Short mmCIF file of C-alpha atoms and ligand atoms in Angstrom, two decimals:
data_model
loop_
_atom_site.label_atom_id
_atom_site.label_comp_id
_atom_site.label_asym_id
_atom_site.label_seq_id
_atom_site.Cartn_x
_atom_site.Cartn_y
_atom_site.Cartn_z
CA MET A 280 2.73 -21.29 5.48
CA PRO A 281 3.48 -18.15 7.49
CA PHE A 282 3.50 -14.79 5.71
CA GLU A 283 6.77 -13.76 4.06
CA VAL A 284 8.08 -10.46 2.76
CA PRO A 285 8.17 -10.80 -1.04
CA GLU A 286 11.34 -9.79 -2.84
CA LEU A 287 11.29 -6.37 -4.41
CA PRO A 288 10.62 -6.71 -8.15
CA TYR A 289 13.41 -4.14 -8.86
CA ASP A 290 16.60 -2.87 -7.23
CA TYR A 291 16.45 -0.80 -4.06
CA ALA A 292 17.81 2.20 -5.96
CA ALA A 293 15.58 1.72 -9.00
CA LEU A 294 12.96 4.28 -7.97
CA GLU A 295 15.49 7.09 -7.53
CA PRO A 296 15.38 10.06 -7.66
CA HIS A 297 11.73 9.85 -6.57
CA ILE A 298 12.21 7.37 -3.73
CA ASP A 299 15.74 6.95 -2.39
CA GLU A 300 17.61 3.68 -1.91
CA GLN A 301 18.00 3.93 1.86
CA THR A 302 14.29 4.55 2.33
CA MET A 303 13.51 1.51 0.18
CA ARG A 304 15.97 -0.69 2.14
CA LEU A 305 14.58 0.30 5.53
CA HIS A 306 10.98 0.28 4.36
CA HIS A 307 11.11 -3.13 2.67
CA ASP A 308 13.65 -4.99 4.82
CA LYS A 309 12.79 -3.59 8.26
CA HIS A 310 9.29 -2.11 8.34
CA HIS A 311 7.58 -4.70 6.13
CA GLN A 312 9.47 -7.52 7.88
CA ALA A 313 8.23 -6.28 11.25
CA TYR A 314 4.60 -6.38 10.08
CA VAL A 315 5.11 -9.92 8.79
CA ASP A 316 6.76 -11.11 12.00
CA LYS A 317 4.05 -9.62 14.21
CA ALA A 318 1.22 -10.90 12.00
CA ASN A 319 2.71 -14.40 12.07
CA ALA A 320 3.11 -14.24 15.85
CA ALA A 321 -0.51 -13.17 16.28
CA LEU A 322 -1.87 -15.94 14.03
CA GLU A 323 0.46 -18.74 15.14
CA GLY A 324 -1.44 -21.76 16.37
CA THR A 325 -4.81 -20.49 15.10
CA GLU A 326 -6.81 -21.87 12.19
CA TRP A 327 -6.02 -18.62 10.34
CA ALA A 328 -2.25 -19.14 10.23
CA ASP A 329 -2.22 -20.69 6.74
CA ARG A 330 -4.87 -18.55 5.07
CA PRO A 331 -4.16 -15.87 2.44
CA VAL A 332 -3.77 -12.45 3.99
CA GLU A 333 -6.73 -11.06 1.98
CA GLU A 334 -8.99 -13.72 3.45
CA VAL A 335 -7.77 -13.05 6.99
CA LEU A 336 -8.43 -9.32 6.66
CA ALA A 337 -11.84 -9.81 5.08
CA SER A 338 -12.78 -12.10 7.98
CA LEU A 339 -11.35 -10.02 10.80
CA ASP A 340 -14.54 -10.12 12.87
CA GLN A 341 -14.36 -13.92 12.95
CA LEU A 342 -10.92 -13.95 14.57
CA PRO A 343 -10.48 -14.33 18.33
CA GLU A 344 -11.15 -10.92 19.81
CA ASP A 345 -7.75 -10.65 21.47
CA LYS A 346 -6.03 -11.13 18.08
CA ARG A 347 -7.98 -8.62 16.05
CA ALA A 348 -6.00 -5.45 16.76
CA ALA A 349 -2.64 -7.11 16.08
CA VAL A 350 -3.94 -8.70 12.88
CA ARG A 351 -5.64 -5.54 11.66
CA ASN A 352 -2.39 -3.59 12.05
CA ASN A 353 0.18 -6.17 11.02
CA ALA A 354 -1.58 -8.38 8.48
CA GLY A 355 -2.89 -5.07 7.16
CA GLY A 356 0.68 -3.78 6.97
CA HIS A 357 1.75 -6.94 5.16
CA ALA A 358 -1.05 -6.73 2.56
CA ASN A 359 -0.60 -2.99 2.04
CA HIS A 360 3.16 -3.17 1.52
CA THR A 361 2.97 -6.25 -0.71
CA LEU A 362 0.72 -4.22 -3.01
CA PHE A 363 2.85 -1.09 -2.66
CA TRP A 364 6.04 -2.71 -4.01
CA GLN A 365 4.15 -4.06 -7.00
CA ILE A 366 2.27 -0.95 -8.00
CA MET A 367 5.55 0.96 -8.36
CA ALA A 368 8.11 0.50 -11.12
CA PRO A 369 11.28 2.20 -12.32
CA ASP A 370 9.72 3.10 -15.67
CA GLY A 371 6.43 4.11 -14.12
CA GLY A 372 4.31 7.21 -14.30
CA GLY A 373 2.17 8.48 -17.13
CA GLN A 374 -1.47 7.55 -17.28
CA PRO A 375 -3.59 4.40 -17.25
CA GLU A 376 -5.06 3.02 -20.46
CA GLY A 377 -8.06 0.95 -21.47
CA ALA A 378 -10.91 -0.02 -19.15
CA LEU A 379 -9.14 1.37 -16.07
CA ALA A 380 -8.71 4.77 -17.74
CA GLU A 381 -12.41 4.76 -18.57
CA ALA A 382 -13.37 3.87 -15.00
CA ILE A 383 -11.15 6.66 -13.63
CA GLY A 384 -12.44 9.29 -16.01
CA ASP A 385 -10.74 12.70 -15.91
CA PHE A 386 -7.17 11.78 -14.99
CA GLU A 387 -6.07 15.20 -13.71
CA ARG A 388 -9.10 15.40 -11.46
CA PHE A 389 -8.45 11.88 -10.15
CA LYS A 390 -4.79 12.69 -9.53
CA GLU A 391 -5.73 15.73 -7.50
CA GLU A 392 -8.36 13.78 -5.56
CA LEU A 393 -5.98 10.97 -4.59
CA SER A 394 -3.16 13.40 -3.83
CA ASN A 395 -5.44 15.37 -1.51
CA ALA A 396 -6.72 12.22 0.19
CA ALA A 397 -3.13 11.12 0.88
CA ILE A 398 -1.82 14.53 1.90
CA ASN A 399 -4.77 15.25 4.20
CA GLN A 400 -4.78 11.85 5.91
CA PHE A 401 -4.07 12.95 9.49
CA GLY A 402 -1.08 11.13 10.94
CA SER A 403 -0.04 7.82 9.43
CA GLY A 404 -2.03 6.02 6.78
CA TRP A 405 -2.64 5.48 3.09
CA GLY A 406 -4.36 7.04 0.10
CA TRP A 407 -6.08 4.52 -2.17
CA LEU A 408 -7.74 3.90 -5.47
CA VAL A 409 -10.12 1.02 -4.79
CA LYS A 410 -12.52 -1.09 -6.76
CA ASP A 411 -15.94 -0.79 -5.19
CA GLY A 412 -18.46 -2.95 -6.97
CA SER A 413 -18.11 -2.24 -10.68
CA SER A 414 -16.72 1.27 -10.23
CA VAL A 415 -13.61 2.81 -8.67
CA ALA A 416 -13.28 5.23 -5.76
CA VAL A 417 -10.64 7.23 -3.93
CA ILE A 418 -10.43 6.72 -0.17
CA SER A 419 -7.88 7.10 2.61
CA THR A 420 -7.36 4.87 5.63
CA PRO A 421 -5.56 5.46 8.92
CA ASN A 422 -2.65 3.38 10.22
CA GLN A 423 -2.40 0.07 8.33
CA ASP A 424 -6.12 -0.37 7.78
CA SER A 425 -6.63 -2.20 4.50
CA PRO A 426 -9.52 -1.29 2.17
CA LEU A 427 -10.32 -5.02 2.40
CA LEU A 428 -11.70 -4.31 5.89
CA GLN A 429 -14.43 -2.29 4.14
CA GLY A 430 -15.00 -4.92 1.46
CA LYS A 431 -13.15 -2.82 -1.13
CA THR A 432 -10.37 -4.11 -3.35
CA PRO A 433 -7.22 -1.95 -3.30
CA LEU A 434 -5.88 -1.20 -6.79
CA LEU A 435 -3.32 1.51 -6.05
CA GLY A 436 -2.03 2.82 -2.73
CA VAL A 437 0.35 5.52 -1.58
CA ASP A 438 1.95 5.00 1.83
CA VAL A 439 2.03 8.29 3.73
CA TRP A 440 3.64 7.03 6.92
CA GLU A 441 6.69 9.19 7.61
CA HIS A 442 8.91 6.11 7.20
CA ALA A 443 7.94 6.14 3.50
CA TYR A 444 9.39 9.58 2.80
CA TYR A 445 11.07 11.29 5.74
CA LEU A 446 14.73 10.68 4.77
CA SER A 447 14.32 12.52 1.45
CA TYR A 448 11.33 14.76 2.00
CA GLN A 449 11.27 15.39 5.78
CA ASN A 450 7.95 17.10 6.56
CA ARG A 451 7.13 17.74 2.89
CA ARG A 452 4.50 15.05 2.35
CA PRO A 453 3.01 16.89 -0.68
CA ASP A 454 6.40 16.81 -2.45
CA TYR A 455 6.70 13.06 -1.84
CA VAL A 456 3.20 12.40 -3.13
CA ALA A 457 3.87 14.53 -6.24
CA ALA A 458 7.09 12.57 -6.91
CA TRP A 459 5.40 9.20 -6.25
CA TRP A 460 3.18 9.62 -9.33
CA ASN A 461 6.36 9.21 -11.41
CA VAL A 462 6.79 5.61 -10.24
CA VAL A 463 3.21 4.34 -10.50
CA ASN A 464 3.11 1.03 -12.40
CA TRP A 465 -0.11 1.55 -14.37
CA PRO A 466 -0.03 -1.81 -16.18
CA GLU A 467 -0.03 -3.56 -12.79
CA VAL A 468 -2.88 -1.37 -11.51
CA ALA A 469 -4.86 -2.17 -14.68
CA ARG A 470 -4.16 -5.88 -14.19
CA ARG A 471 -5.61 -5.67 -10.67
CA PHE A 472 -8.63 -3.74 -11.94
CA GLU A 473 -9.36 -6.36 -14.58
CA ALA A 474 -8.76 -9.27 -12.16
CA GLY A 475 -10.80 -7.75 -9.30
MN1 MN3 B 260 5.15 1.72 5.04
#
């Protein structure tokens, strides 16, 4: 089955005032849809068309060479945004608990590290908390590169493409990242940590 944009698990306006409704509509309905459409077009007719997106990204070097760039960008965009909608929630924020909290350690230090990774990512990209072996790490990636390309499992990601924040925050990426912490869905991040 071709990739599909999953429904948002909350209303478009549910993350206000931190992320505005119009941004969510454009981001989910237009940007994510475009990644899905282009990824499906790139994979159509290949043996990879019906595989899970995580498997496609982890096997990128096995794809036909002329498909790799389109798949990296667009299947990457699909995987990244599918995670992004889920790791946010209207009643989000606060801090992780349990095994994830232990793996993260000092929460304020972690928050600063991920914020800096996201804010300092030059141009478009993502800041991530990833599972790397049995521990966790903070990384950033350019464009729509998924941590799966590096063999790392994404647990939490903040989209720092301008389309994610420009309507409300214009050039103020640090303000957007600071506000984004208020919508992090820690139970979902913990679920991913325990499943990964
Ligand atoms: Mn985006």
